[in-house]
Coordinates of C-alpha atoms in Angstrom, one line a residue:
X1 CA -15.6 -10.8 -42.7
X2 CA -15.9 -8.3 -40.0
X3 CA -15.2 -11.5 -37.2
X4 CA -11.3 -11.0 -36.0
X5 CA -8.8 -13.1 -34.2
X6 CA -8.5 -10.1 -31.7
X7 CA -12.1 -10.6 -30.8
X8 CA -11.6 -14.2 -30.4
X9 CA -8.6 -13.7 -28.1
X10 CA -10.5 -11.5 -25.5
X11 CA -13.2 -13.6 -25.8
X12 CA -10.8 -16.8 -24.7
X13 CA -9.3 -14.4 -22.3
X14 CA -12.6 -13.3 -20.6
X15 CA -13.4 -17.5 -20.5
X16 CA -10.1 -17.9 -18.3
X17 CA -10.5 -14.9 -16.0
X18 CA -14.0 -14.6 -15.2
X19 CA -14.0 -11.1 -15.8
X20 CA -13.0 -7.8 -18.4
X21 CA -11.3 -6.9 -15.5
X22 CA -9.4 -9.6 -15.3
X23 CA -8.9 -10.7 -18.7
X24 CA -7.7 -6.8 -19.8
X25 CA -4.3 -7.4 -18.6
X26 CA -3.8 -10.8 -20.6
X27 CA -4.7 -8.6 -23.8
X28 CA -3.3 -5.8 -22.8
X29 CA -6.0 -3.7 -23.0
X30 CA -8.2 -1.1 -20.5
X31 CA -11.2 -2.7 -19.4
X32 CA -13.4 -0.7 -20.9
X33 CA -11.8 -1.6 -24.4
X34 CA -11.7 -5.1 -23.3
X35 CA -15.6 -4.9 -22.4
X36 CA -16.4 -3.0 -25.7
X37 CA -14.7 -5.6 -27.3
X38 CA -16.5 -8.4 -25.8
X39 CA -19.9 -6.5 -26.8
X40 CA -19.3 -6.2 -30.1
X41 CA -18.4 -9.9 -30.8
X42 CA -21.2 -10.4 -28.8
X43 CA -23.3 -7.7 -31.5
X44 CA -21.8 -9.7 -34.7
X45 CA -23.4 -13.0 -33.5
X46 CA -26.2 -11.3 -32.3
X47 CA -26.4 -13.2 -28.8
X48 CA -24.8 -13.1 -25.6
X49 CA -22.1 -15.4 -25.1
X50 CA -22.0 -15.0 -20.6
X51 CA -24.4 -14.6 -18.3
X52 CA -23.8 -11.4 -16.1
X53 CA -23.9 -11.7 -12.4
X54 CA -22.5 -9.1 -10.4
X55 CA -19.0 -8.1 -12.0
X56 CA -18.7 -11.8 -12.8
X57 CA -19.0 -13.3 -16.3
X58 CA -20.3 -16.5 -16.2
X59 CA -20.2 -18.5 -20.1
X60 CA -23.6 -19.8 -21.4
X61 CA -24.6 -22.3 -23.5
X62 CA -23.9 -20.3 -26.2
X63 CA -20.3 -19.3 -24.9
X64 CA -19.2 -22.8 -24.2
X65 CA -20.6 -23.5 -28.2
X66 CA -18.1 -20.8 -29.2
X67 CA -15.6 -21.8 -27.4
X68 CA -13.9 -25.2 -28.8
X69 CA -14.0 -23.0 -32.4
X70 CA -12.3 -20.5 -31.5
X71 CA -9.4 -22.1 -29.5
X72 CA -9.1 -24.0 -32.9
X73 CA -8.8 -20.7 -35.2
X74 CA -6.5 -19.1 -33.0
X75 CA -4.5 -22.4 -32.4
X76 CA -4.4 -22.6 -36.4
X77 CA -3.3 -19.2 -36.6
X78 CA -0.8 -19.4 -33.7
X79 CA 0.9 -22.7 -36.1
X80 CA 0.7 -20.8 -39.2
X81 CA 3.2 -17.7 -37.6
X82 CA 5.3 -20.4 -36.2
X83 CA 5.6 -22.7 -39.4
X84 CA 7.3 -19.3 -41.1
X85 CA 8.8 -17.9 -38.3
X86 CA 12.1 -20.0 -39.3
X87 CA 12.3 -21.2 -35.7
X88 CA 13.7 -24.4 -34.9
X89 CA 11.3 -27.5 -35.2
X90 CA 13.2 -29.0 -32.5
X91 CA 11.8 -25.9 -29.9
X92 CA 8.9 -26.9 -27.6
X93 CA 7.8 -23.1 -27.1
X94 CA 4.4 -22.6 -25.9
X95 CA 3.8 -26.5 -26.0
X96 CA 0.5 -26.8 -24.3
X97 CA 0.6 -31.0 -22.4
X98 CA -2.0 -32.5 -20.7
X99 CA -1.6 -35.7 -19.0
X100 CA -3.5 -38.1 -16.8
X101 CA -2.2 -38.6 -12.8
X102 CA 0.2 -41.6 -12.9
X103 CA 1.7 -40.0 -16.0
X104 CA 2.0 -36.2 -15.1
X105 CA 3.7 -37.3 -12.0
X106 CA 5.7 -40.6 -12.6
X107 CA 6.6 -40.4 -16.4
X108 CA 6.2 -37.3 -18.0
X109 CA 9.0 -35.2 -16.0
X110 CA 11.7 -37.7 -17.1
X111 CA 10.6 -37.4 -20.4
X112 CA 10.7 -33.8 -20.8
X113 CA 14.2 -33.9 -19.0
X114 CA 14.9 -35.9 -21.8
X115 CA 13.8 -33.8 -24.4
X116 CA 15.0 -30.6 -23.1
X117 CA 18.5 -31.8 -24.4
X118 CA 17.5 -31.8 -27.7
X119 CA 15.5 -28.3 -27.1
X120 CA 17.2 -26.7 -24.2
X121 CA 15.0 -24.2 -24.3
X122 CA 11.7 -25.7 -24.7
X123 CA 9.3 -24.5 -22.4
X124 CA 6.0 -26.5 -22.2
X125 CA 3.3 -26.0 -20.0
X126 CA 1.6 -28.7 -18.3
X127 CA -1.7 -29.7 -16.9
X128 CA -2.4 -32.3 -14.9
X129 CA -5.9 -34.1 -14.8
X130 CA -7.7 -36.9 -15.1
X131 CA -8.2 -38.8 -18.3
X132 CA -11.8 -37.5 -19.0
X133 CA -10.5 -33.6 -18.2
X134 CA -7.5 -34.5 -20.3
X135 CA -9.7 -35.6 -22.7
X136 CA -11.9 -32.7 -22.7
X137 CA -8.8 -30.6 -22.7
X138 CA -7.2 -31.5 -25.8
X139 CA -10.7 -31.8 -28.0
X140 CA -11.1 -28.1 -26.7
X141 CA -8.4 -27.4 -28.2
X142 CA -6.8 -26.2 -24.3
X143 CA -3.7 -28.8 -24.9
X144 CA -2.1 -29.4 -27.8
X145 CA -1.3 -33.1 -26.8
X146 CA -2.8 -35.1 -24.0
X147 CA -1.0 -38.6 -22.5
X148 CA -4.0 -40.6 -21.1
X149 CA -4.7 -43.5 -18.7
X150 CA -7.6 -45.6 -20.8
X151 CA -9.7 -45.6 -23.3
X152 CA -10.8 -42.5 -24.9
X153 CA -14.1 -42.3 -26.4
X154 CA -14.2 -38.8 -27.8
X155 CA -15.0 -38.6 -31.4
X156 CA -12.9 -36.0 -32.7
X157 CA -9.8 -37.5 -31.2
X158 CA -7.1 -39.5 -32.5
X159 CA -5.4 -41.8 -30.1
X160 CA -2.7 -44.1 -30.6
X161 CA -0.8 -46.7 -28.1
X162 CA 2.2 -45.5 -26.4
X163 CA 3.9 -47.2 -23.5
X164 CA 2.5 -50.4 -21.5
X165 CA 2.2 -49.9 -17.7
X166 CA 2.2 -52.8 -14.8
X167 CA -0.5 -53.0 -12.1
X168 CA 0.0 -54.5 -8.9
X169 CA -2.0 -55.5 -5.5
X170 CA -0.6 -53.7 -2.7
X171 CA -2.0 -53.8 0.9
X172 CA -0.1 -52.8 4.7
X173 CA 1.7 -55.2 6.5
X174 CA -0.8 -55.4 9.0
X175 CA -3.7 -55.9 6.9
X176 CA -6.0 -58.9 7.6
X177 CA -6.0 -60.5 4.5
X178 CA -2.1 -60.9 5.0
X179 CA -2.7 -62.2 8.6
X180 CA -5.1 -64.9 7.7
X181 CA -2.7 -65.8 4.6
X182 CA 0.1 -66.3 7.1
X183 CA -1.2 -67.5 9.6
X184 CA 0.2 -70.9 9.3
X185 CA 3.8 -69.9 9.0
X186 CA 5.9 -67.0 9.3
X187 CA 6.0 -63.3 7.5
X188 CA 7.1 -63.1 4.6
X189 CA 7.7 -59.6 1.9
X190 CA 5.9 -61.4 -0.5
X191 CA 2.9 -64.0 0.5
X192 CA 1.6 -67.2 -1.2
X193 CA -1.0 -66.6 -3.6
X194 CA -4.4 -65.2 -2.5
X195 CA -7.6 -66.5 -3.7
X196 CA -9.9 -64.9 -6.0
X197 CA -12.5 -65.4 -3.5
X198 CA -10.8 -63.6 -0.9
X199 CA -9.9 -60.7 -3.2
X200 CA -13.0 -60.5 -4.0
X201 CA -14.5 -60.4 -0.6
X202 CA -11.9 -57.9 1.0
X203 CA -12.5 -53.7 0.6
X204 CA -11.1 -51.8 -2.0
X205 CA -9.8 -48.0 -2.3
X206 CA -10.6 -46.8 -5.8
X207 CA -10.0 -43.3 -7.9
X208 CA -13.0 -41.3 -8.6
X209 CA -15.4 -41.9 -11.4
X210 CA -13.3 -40.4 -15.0
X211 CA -9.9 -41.5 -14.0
X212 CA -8.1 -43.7 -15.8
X213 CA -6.8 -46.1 -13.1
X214 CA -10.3 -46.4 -12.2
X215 CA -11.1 -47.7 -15.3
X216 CA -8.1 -49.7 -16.2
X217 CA -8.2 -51.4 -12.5
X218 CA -12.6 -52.5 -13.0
X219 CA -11.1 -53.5 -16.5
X220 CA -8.6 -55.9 -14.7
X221 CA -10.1 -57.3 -11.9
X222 CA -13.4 -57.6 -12.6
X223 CA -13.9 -60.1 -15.1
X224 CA -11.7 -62.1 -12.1
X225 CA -13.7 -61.0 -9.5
X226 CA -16.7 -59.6 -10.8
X227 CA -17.5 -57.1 -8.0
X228 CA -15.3 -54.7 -6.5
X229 CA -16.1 -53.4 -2.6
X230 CA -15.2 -50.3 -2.6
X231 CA -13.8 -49.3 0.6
X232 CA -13.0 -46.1 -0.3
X233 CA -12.7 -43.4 -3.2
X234 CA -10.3 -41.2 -3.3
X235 CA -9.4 -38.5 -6.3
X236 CA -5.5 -39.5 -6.7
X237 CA -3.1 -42.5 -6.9
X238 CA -0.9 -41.0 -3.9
X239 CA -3.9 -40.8 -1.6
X240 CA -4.8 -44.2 -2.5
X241 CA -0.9 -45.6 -1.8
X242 CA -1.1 -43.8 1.4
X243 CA -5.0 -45.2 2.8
X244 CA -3.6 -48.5 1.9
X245 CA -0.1 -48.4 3.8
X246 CA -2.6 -46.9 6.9
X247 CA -4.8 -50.2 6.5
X248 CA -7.8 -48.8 5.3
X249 CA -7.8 -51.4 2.2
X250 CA -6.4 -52.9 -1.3
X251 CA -5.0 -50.8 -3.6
X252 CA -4.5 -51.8 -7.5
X253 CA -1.9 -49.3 -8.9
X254 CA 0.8 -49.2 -11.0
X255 CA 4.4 -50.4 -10.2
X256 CA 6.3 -47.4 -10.6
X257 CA 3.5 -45.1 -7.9
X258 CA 4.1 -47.5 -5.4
X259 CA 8.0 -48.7 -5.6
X260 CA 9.0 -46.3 -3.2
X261 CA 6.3 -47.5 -0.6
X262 CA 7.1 -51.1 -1.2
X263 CA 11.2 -50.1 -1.0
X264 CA 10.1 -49.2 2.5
X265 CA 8.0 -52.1 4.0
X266 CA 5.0 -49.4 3.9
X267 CA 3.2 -51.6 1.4
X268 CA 3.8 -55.1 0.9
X269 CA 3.2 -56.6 -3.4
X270 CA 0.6 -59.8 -3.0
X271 CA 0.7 -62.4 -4.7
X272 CA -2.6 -63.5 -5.9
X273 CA -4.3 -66.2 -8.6
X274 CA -4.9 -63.1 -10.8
X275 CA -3.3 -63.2 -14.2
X276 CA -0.4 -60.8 -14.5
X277 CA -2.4 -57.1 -14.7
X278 CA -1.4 -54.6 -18.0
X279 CA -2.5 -51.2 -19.3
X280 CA -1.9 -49.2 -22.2
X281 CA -1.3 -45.7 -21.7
X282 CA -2.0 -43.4 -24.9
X283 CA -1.0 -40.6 -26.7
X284 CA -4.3 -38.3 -27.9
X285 CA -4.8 -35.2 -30.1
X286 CA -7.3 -33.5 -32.0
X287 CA -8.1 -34.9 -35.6
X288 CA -9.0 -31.2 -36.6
X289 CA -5.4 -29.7 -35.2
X290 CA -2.9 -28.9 -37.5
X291 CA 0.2 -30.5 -36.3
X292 CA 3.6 -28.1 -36.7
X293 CA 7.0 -29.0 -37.0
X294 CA 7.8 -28.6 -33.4
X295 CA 4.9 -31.1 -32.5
X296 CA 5.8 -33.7 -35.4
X297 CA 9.0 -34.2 -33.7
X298 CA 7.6 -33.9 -30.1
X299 CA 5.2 -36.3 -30.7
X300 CA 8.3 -38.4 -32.4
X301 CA 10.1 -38.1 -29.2
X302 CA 7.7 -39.6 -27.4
X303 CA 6.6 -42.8 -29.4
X304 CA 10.5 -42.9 -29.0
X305 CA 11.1 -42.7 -25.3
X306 CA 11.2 -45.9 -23.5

């Protein structure tokens, strides 16, 4: 087999930088050894893997084929020097995470706090997305692990049910729906129950197409109200908190992105006819991966937490 792991390497390397230039220092090679490199992969399976423009590598149909493979023999090979390196399973070194908005930001950091006592010096490195790049992430083999928003429907996944999530309808004080709710008596945090048609009629502020929330929130309300206005669409959770708190429309989100806004007065929680609103979030990974000891008992920690 003259195909090696080293070729594979710059080849990933050269995917994330753009360039020899750039990917020479991340293998630790001169870029002409890096570029020689990259043309004799290219040689052995006799077509070209990036487009040239400029000084600029650009992947090709052919590259992006490639790439998924070899992020999952060099991941294999990466877990077969750790499973006999006699290093602790408990150690999170090198763990590759990638997780949806709402979870990156409002639940993931407290559970890592919480598992850096059992692996003080875990490490992992996170990237934050939404659920389709998340998705696309772990299948790639790019994340070991990937905490998601909705459903999944990549085939080579495995996803399983983690922790349940509560969405709520959140508007400004000042918004109109509020006004003509209390109009007949005075303010209050919390108003009487608003009508399906009035939901329904008012303007909503929605995440962008791919995002979890998105799809959990049309999952929610529209069998209820079976058409959503969108007011505006904006591309995370805290942008969305915000727009609403300045007026500009409902907001569906979870509890825990908007407690500190409601905690404030900045958002007031309505009350409405709907049915009390629940997602699942999920835990994903590849069904090809080969799970080590030190994922086993991350992903143990994790069906564990909460």
């Amino acid at each position: 087999m003259r195909l090696s792991l080293r070729q594979l390497q710059i080849f990933l390397a050269v995917c994330d930088h753009g360039s020899t230039a750039a990917a020479a220092g991340v293998v630790a090679l001169s870029q002409s050894a890096t570029s020689a490199a990259l043309n004799e992969l290219e040689h052995l399976l006799s077509t070209q893997l990036f487009d040239r423009v400029g000084k600029r590598l650009i992947i090709n149909d052919n590259g992006r084929l490639l790439l998924p493979q070899a992020r999952q023999v060099l991941d294999a090979a990466a877990g077969i020097e750790q499973q006999f390196s006699g290093a602790d399973a408990g150690l999170a070194i090198k763990l590759r995470l990638a997780a949806s908005t709402t979870i990156g930001i409002y639940h993931l950091p407290q559970l890592l706090a919480g598992f850096s006592v059992q692996a003080p010096q875990a490490n992992p490195r996170v990237l934050i997305a939404n659920t389709s790049d998340v998705a696309t992430a772990v299948a790639n083999f790019a994340a070991d692990i990937g905490f998601i928003e909705g459903p999944c429907e990549e085939p080579d996944l495995l996803v399983e049910p983690w922790i349940k999530d509560e969405l709520i309808v959140v508007c400004a004080p000042q918004h109109a729906l509020l006004a003509a709710s209390n109009k007949s008596k005075s303010q209050q945090k919390n108003t009487s129950n608003i009508s399906l048609p009035a939901l329904s009629a008012s303007g909503w502020l929605l995440r962008e197409a791919g995002s979890g929330t998105r799809v959990a929130v049309e999952h929610a309300l529209l069998p209820h109200l079976h058409t959503l206005h969108c007011a505006a669409e904006l591309s995370n959770s805290e942008a969305i908190k915000h727009a609403a708190a300045a007026g500009l429309g409902l907001a569906c989100l979870s509890r825990v992105v908007v407690a500190d806004m409601l905690a404030l007065g900045s958002l007031i929680e309505l009350n409405t006819a709907l049915p009390p609103l629940q997602r699942h979030f999920y835990l994903v990974r590849s069904k090809h991966k080969i799970l080590s000891a030190r994922l086993t008992h991350f992903m143990q920690f994790c069906r564990d937490w909460h």
